[in-house]
XYZ file of C-alpha atoms in Angstrom:
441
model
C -5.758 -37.732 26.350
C -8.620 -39.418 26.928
C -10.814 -40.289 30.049
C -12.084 -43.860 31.340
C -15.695 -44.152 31.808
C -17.469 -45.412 34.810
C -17.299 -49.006 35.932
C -20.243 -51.114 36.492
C -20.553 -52.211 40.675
C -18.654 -49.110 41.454
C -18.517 -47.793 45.269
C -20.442 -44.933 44.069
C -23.270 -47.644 43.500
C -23.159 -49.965 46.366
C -26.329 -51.535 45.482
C -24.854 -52.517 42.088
C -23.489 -56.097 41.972
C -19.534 -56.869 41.809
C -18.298 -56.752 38.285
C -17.108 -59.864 36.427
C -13.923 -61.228 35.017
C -14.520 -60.099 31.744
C -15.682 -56.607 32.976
C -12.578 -56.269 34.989
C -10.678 -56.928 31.636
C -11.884 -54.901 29.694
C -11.368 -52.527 32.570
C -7.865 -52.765 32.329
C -7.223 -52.833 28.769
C -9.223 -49.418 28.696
C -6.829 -47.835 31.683
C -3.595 -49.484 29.628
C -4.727 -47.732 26.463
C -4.882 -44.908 28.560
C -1.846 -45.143 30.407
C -0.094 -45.484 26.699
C -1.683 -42.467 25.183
C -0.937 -40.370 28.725
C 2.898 -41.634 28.254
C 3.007 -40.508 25.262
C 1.571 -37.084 25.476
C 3.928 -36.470 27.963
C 6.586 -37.188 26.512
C 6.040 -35.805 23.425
C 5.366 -32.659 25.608
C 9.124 -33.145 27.052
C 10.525 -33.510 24.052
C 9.002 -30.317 22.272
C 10.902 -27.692 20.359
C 8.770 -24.817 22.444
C 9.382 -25.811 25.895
C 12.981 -26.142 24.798
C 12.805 -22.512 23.843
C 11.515 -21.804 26.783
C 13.343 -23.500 29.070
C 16.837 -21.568 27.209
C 15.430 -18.200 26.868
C 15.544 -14.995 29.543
C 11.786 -14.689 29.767
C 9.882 -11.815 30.870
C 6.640 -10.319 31.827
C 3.687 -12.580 30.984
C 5.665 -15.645 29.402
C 7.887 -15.425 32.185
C 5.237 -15.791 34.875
C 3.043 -18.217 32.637
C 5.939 -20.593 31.709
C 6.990 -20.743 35.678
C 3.511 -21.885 36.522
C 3.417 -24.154 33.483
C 7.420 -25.843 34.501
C 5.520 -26.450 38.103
C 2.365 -27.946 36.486
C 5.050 -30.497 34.232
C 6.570 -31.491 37.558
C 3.484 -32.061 39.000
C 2.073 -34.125 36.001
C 4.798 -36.543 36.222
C 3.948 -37.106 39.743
C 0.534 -38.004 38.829
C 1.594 -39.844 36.318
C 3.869 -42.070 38.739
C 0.638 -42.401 41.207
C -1.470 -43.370 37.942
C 1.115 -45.864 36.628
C 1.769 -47.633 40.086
C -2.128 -47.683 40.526
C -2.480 -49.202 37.715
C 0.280 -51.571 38.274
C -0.853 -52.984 41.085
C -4.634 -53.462 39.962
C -2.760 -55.403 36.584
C -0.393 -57.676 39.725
C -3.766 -58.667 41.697
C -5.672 -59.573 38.531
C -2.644 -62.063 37.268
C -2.614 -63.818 40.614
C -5.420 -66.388 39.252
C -6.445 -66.581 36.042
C -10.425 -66.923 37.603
C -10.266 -64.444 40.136
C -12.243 -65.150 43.609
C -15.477 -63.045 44.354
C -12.990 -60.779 47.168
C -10.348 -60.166 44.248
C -12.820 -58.737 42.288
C -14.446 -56.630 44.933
C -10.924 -55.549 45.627
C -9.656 -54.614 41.742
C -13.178 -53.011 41.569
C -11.888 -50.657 44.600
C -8.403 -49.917 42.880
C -10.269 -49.044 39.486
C -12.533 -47.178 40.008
C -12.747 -46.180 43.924
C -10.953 -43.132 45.234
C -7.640 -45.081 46.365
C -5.040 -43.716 44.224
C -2.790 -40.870 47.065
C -1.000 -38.595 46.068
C 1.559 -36.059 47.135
C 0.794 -33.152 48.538
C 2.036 -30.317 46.141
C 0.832 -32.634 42.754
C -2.480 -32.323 44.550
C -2.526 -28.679 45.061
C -1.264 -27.776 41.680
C -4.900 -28.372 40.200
C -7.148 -27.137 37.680
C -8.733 -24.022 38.744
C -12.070 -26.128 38.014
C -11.030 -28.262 40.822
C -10.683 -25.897 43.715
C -7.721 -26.087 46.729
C -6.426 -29.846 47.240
C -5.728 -31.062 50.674
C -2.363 -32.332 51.043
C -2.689 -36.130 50.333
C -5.642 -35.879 48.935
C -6.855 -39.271 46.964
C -8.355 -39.979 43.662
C -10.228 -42.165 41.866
C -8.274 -43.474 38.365
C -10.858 -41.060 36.456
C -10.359 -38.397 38.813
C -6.472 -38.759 38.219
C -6.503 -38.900 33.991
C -8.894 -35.751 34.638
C -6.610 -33.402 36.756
C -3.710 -34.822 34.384
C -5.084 -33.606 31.077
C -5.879 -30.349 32.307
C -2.656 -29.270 33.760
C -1.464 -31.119 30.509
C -4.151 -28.686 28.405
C -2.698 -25.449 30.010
C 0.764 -26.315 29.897
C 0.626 -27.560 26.426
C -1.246 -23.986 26.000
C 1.640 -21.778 26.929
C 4.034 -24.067 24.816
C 1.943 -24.447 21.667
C 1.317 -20.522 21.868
C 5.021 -19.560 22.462
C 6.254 -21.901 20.158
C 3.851 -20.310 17.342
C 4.416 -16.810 18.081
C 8.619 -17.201 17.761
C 7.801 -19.377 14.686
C 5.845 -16.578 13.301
C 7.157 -13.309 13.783
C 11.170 -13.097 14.694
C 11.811 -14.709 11.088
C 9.280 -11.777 9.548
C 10.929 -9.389 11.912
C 14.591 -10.439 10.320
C 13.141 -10.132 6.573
C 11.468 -6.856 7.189
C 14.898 -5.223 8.941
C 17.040 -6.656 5.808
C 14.252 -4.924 3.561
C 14.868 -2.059 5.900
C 18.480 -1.657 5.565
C 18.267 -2.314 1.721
C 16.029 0.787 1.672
C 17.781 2.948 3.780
C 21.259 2.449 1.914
C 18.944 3.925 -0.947
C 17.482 6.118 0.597
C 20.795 7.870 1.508
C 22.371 7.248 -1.950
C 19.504 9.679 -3.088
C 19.806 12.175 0.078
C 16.978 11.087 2.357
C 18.307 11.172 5.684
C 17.297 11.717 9.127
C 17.199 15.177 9.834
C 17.383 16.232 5.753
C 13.933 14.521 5.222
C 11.102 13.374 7.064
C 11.260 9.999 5.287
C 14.882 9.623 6.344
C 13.273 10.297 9.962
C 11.117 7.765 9.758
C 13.628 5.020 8.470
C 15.562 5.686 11.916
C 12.019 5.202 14.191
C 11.515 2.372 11.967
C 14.699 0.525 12.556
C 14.281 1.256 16.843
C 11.031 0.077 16.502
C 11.984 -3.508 15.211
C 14.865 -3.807 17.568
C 12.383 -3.091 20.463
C 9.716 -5.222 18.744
C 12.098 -8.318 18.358
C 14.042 -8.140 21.723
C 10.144 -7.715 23.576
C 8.660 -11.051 20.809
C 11.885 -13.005 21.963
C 11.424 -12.228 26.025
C 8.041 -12.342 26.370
C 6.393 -13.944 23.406
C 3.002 -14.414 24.971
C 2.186 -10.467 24.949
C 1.570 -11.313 21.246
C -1.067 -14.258 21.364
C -4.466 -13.458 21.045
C -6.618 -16.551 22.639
C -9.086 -17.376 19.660
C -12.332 -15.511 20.097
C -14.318 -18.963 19.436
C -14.188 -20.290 23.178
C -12.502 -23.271 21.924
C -10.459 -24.800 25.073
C -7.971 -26.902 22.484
C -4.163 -25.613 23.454
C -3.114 -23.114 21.077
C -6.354 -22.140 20.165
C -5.491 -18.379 19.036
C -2.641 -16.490 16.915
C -0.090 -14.655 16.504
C -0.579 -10.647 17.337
C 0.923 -8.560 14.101
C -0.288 -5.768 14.491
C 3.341 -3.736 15.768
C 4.997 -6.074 13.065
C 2.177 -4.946 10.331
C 2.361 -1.197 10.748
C 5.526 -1.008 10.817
C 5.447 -2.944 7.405
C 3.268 -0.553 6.056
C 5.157 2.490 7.170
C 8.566 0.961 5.444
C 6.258 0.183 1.875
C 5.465 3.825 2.125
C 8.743 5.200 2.446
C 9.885 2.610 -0.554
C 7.388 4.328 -2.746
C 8.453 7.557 -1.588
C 11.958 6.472 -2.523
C 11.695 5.465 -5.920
C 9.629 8.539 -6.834
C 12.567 10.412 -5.576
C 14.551 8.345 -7.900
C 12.411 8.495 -11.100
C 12.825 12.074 -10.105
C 16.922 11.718 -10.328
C 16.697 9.664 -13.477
C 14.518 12.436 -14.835
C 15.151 15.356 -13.808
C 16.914 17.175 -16.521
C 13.958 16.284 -18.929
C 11.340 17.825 -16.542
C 14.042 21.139 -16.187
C 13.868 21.446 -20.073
C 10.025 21.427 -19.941
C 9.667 23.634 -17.366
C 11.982 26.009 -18.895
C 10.493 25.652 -22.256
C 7.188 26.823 -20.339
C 7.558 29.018 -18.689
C 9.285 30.636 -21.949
C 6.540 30.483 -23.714
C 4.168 32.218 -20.894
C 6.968 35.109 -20.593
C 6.243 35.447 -24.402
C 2.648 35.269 -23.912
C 2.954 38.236 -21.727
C 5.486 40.061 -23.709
C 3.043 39.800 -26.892
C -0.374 40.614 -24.543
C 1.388 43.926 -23.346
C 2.606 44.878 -27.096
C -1.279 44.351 -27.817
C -2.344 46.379 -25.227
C -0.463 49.282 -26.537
C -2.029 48.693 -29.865
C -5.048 48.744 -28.400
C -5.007 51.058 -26.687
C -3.679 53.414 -30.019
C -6.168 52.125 -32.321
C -9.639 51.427 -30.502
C -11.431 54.626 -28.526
C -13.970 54.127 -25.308
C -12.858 50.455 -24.783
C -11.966 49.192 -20.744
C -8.510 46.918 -21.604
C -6.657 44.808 -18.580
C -3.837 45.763 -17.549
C -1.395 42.812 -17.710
C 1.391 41.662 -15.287
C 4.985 40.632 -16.005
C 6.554 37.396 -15.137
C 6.546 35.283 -12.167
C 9.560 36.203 -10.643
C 9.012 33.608 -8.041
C 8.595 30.737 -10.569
C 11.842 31.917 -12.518
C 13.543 31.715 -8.874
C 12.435 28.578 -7.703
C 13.205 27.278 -11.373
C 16.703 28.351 -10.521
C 16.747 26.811 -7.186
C 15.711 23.423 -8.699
C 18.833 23.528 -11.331
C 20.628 24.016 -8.531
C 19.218 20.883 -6.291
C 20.309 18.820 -9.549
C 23.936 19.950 -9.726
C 24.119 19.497 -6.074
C 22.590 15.906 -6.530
C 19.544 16.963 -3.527
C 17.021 14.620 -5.043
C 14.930 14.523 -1.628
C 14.380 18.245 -2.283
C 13.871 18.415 -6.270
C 11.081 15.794 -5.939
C 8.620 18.424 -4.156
C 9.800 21.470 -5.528
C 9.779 19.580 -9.660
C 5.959 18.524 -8.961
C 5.182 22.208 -7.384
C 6.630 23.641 -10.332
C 5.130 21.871 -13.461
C 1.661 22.804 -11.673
C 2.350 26.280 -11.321
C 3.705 26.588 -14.670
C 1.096 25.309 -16.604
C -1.196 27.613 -14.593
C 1.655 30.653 -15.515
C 0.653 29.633 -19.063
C -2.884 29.643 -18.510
C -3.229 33.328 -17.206
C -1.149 34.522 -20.150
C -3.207 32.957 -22.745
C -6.095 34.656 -21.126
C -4.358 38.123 -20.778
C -3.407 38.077 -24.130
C -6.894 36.755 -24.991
C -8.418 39.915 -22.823
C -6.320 42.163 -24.295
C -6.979 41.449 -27.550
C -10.540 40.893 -27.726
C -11.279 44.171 -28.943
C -9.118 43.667 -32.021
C -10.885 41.069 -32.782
C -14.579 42.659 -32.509
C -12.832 44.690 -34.880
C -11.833 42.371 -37.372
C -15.337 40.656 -37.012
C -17.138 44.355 -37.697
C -14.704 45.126 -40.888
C -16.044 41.413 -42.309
C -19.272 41.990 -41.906
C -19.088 44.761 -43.635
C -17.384 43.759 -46.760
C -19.499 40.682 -46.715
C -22.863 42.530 -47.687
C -20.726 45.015 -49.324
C -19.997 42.130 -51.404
C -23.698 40.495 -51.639
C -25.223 43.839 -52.465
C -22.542 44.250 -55.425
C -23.923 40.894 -56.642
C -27.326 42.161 -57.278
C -25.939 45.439 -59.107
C -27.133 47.421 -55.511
C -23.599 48.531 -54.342
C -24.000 52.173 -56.233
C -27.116 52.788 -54.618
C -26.730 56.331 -52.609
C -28.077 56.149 -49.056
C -26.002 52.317 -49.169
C -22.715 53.768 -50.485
C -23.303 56.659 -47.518
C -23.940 54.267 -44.988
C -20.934 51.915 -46.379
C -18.266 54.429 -46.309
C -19.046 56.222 -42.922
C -19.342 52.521 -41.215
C -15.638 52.279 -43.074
C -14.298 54.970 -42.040
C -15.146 54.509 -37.993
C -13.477 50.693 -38.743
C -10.687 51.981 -40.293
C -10.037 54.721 -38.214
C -8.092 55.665 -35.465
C -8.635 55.462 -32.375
C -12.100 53.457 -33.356
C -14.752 53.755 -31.287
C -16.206 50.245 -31.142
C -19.865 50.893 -29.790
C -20.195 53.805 -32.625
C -18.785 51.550 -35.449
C -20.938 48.878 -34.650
C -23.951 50.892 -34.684
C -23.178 51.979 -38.025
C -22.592 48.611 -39.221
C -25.846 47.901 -38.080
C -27.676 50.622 -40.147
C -25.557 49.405 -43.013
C -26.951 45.991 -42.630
C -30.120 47.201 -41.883
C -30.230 49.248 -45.603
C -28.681 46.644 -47.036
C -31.810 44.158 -45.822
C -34.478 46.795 -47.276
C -32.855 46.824 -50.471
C -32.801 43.218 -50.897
C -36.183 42.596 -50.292
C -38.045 44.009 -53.621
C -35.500 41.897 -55.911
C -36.184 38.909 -53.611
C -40.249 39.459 -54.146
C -39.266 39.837 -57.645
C -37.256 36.862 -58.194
C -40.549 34.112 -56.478
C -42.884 36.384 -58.884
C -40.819 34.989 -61.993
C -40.280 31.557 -60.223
């Protein structure tokens, strides 16, 4: 709603001369327009959805205290709006008395326009802006000073309705959708064994579900709690938004739970597979182990002055918690197989893992062994290929190199030694037939 400007040969200016007929028109139409665009703020503000909400609901706390003030400032602006309108009346009844009005009417219209003449009651006057400061009882306005104190108690009560109105538009609706979500996931949840008191998921499904009631029932009573005023400083009513923030988490909580949910459920529609792999590993790690300790007894038989690991048996714990999780399938205990499932293929794999490298430790000696016994026939073999294999001090060093290898127990660090002289011979005998064979190049 707009405001009327300032008159020309107002009381305010007593030097200023007396307006004319055409001044005092346009006067007029100005204050009509703005009687018609008061009239119909008002009512439009009568006739809104929020202050009917309002006026039905059992309001409490803030709302409660704001929307009492605001159903006094209503009052009140109708009152003003009666002192306005007869005012305004009565300046339109002396102005249609002559069609060229004397020098006195138009002193006297100039008085009712714009001068302070318009009285009116008590309590309208004290219900004003907080701009304006305590009003006497009776206390009289000017026209402007009357469209002024009417838009702002207009302003703040449109305030309380617009921001009422938006915050039960906003969040009872996404409250409603959220607690149908809720129950959706909760008659899963059980289906699959997460309850309260079973699992802490099923826990927090039940502090869910009393949070929303208490977050609807508190949105409904006192919807105001959950307006923040924009942070802008703009004065326009309902400048701000609705407060999510309880509605949000809450969201966020139920989406976790959800996931949780369907993991438990890709767990129940998969569970036997994982079983069979799990089994299947851990089998093969009890045969890891089962093979590493057979090689450390041949080891330990056939190879002298070598350290070799002892090496454990199998997990019992894993082959007991493997049990365990059968028997959470028969008994349909999704909640718990989840955990225990994911636990278990980690652990497994890592069973595996150690009994690869105990059978590797263990048999490392073997295989410096097997490396030692090819070395040897290897330049056994290249000497034999340039007609040196019959040669004495080789065939000496050959067979007592052999005979550590394929003895037992061997003793590694002795055998390897002799392999070493043996290749070392074998290098020395080589090198006059290489010198031999560049001379005839």
């Amino acid at each position: 709603m707009g405001v009327p400007g300032p008159f020309p040969g107002s009381p305010g200016r007593p030097d200023a001369p007396v307006p004319d007929r055409e001044e005092v028109d346009r006067a007029l139409e100005r204050l009509g327009a703005e009687y018609e665009a008061i009239e119909t703020s008002l009512l439009a503000l009568q006739d809104h959805a929020g202050r009917r909400l309002l006026e039905g609901a059992e309001l409490s706390g803030t709302t409660k205290e704001r929307w009492a003030a605001a159903e006094r400032s209503i009052t009140v602006l109708w009152s003003l709006f009666d002192a306005y309108t007869a005012a305004l009346e009565s300046a339109r009844e002396l102005r249609e008395r002559r069609r060229w009005p004397s020098a006195e009417d138009l002193a006297e219209l100039t008085e009712l326009l714009h001068g302070e003449g318009v009285t009116v009651p008590g309590a309208a006057a004290a219900d004003g802006t907080p701009e304006d400061g305590p009003a006497r009882p009776g206390e009289r306005f000017s026209l402007e000073g009357l469209v002024a104190r009417i838009n702002g108690l207009y302003a703040r009560s449109l305030d309380v309705i617009v921001a009422a109105d938006a915050v039960w538009s906003a969040l009872p609706a996404r409250i409603d959708l959220l607690s149908a979500e809720l129950q959706r996931t909760r008659s899963l949840a059980h289906s699959v064994g997460v309850r309260p008191g079973e699992h802490p998921a099923g826990d927090d499904l039940e502090r869910i579900t009393e949070e929303l009631l208490r977050l609807r029932e508190r949105v409904i009573a006192d919807p105001l709690a959950f307006w923040v005023s924009s942070s802008t400083g703009s004065s326009a009513p309902g400048g701000g938004r609705p407060d999510t923030g309880r509605y949000d988490r809450a969201a966020r909580a139920l989406e976790d739970i959800r996931r949780e949910v369907a993991a438990v459920l890709d767990v129940r529609q998969d569970a036997e597979r994982r079983l069979m792999q799990l089994r299947d590993v851990l089998s093969r790690a009890d045969r890891t182990l089962t093979e590493a300790r057979q090689a450390r007894g041949e080891v330990l038989a056939k190879i002298a002055a070598s350290e070799v690991p002892a090496v454990s048996g199998p997990s019992t714990a894993l082959h007991e918690q493997l049990a365990a999780a059968a028997d959470y399938r028969r008994r349909a205990q999704w909640h718990r197989l989840s955990p225990l499932l994911d636990s278990l293929e980690e652990r497994a794999e890592d069973e595996l893992h150690r009994a690869r490298e105990s059978l590797t430790a263990v048999t490392a000696p073997l295989a410096v062994r097997a490396e030692l016994r090819g070395r040897l026939d290897a330049y056994r073999a290249k000497l034999a290929r340039h007609g040196l294999a019959a040669d004495p001090l080789l065939t000496e060093r050959y067979d007592l190199a052999r005979r550590m290898l394929w003895s037992a127990p061997c003793d590694l660090r002795a055998a390897e030694q002799a392999v070493w002289r043996y290749q070392q011979a074998a290098a020395e005998a080589l090198v006059p037939q290489q010198q031999e064979g560049r001379g005839e190049s």
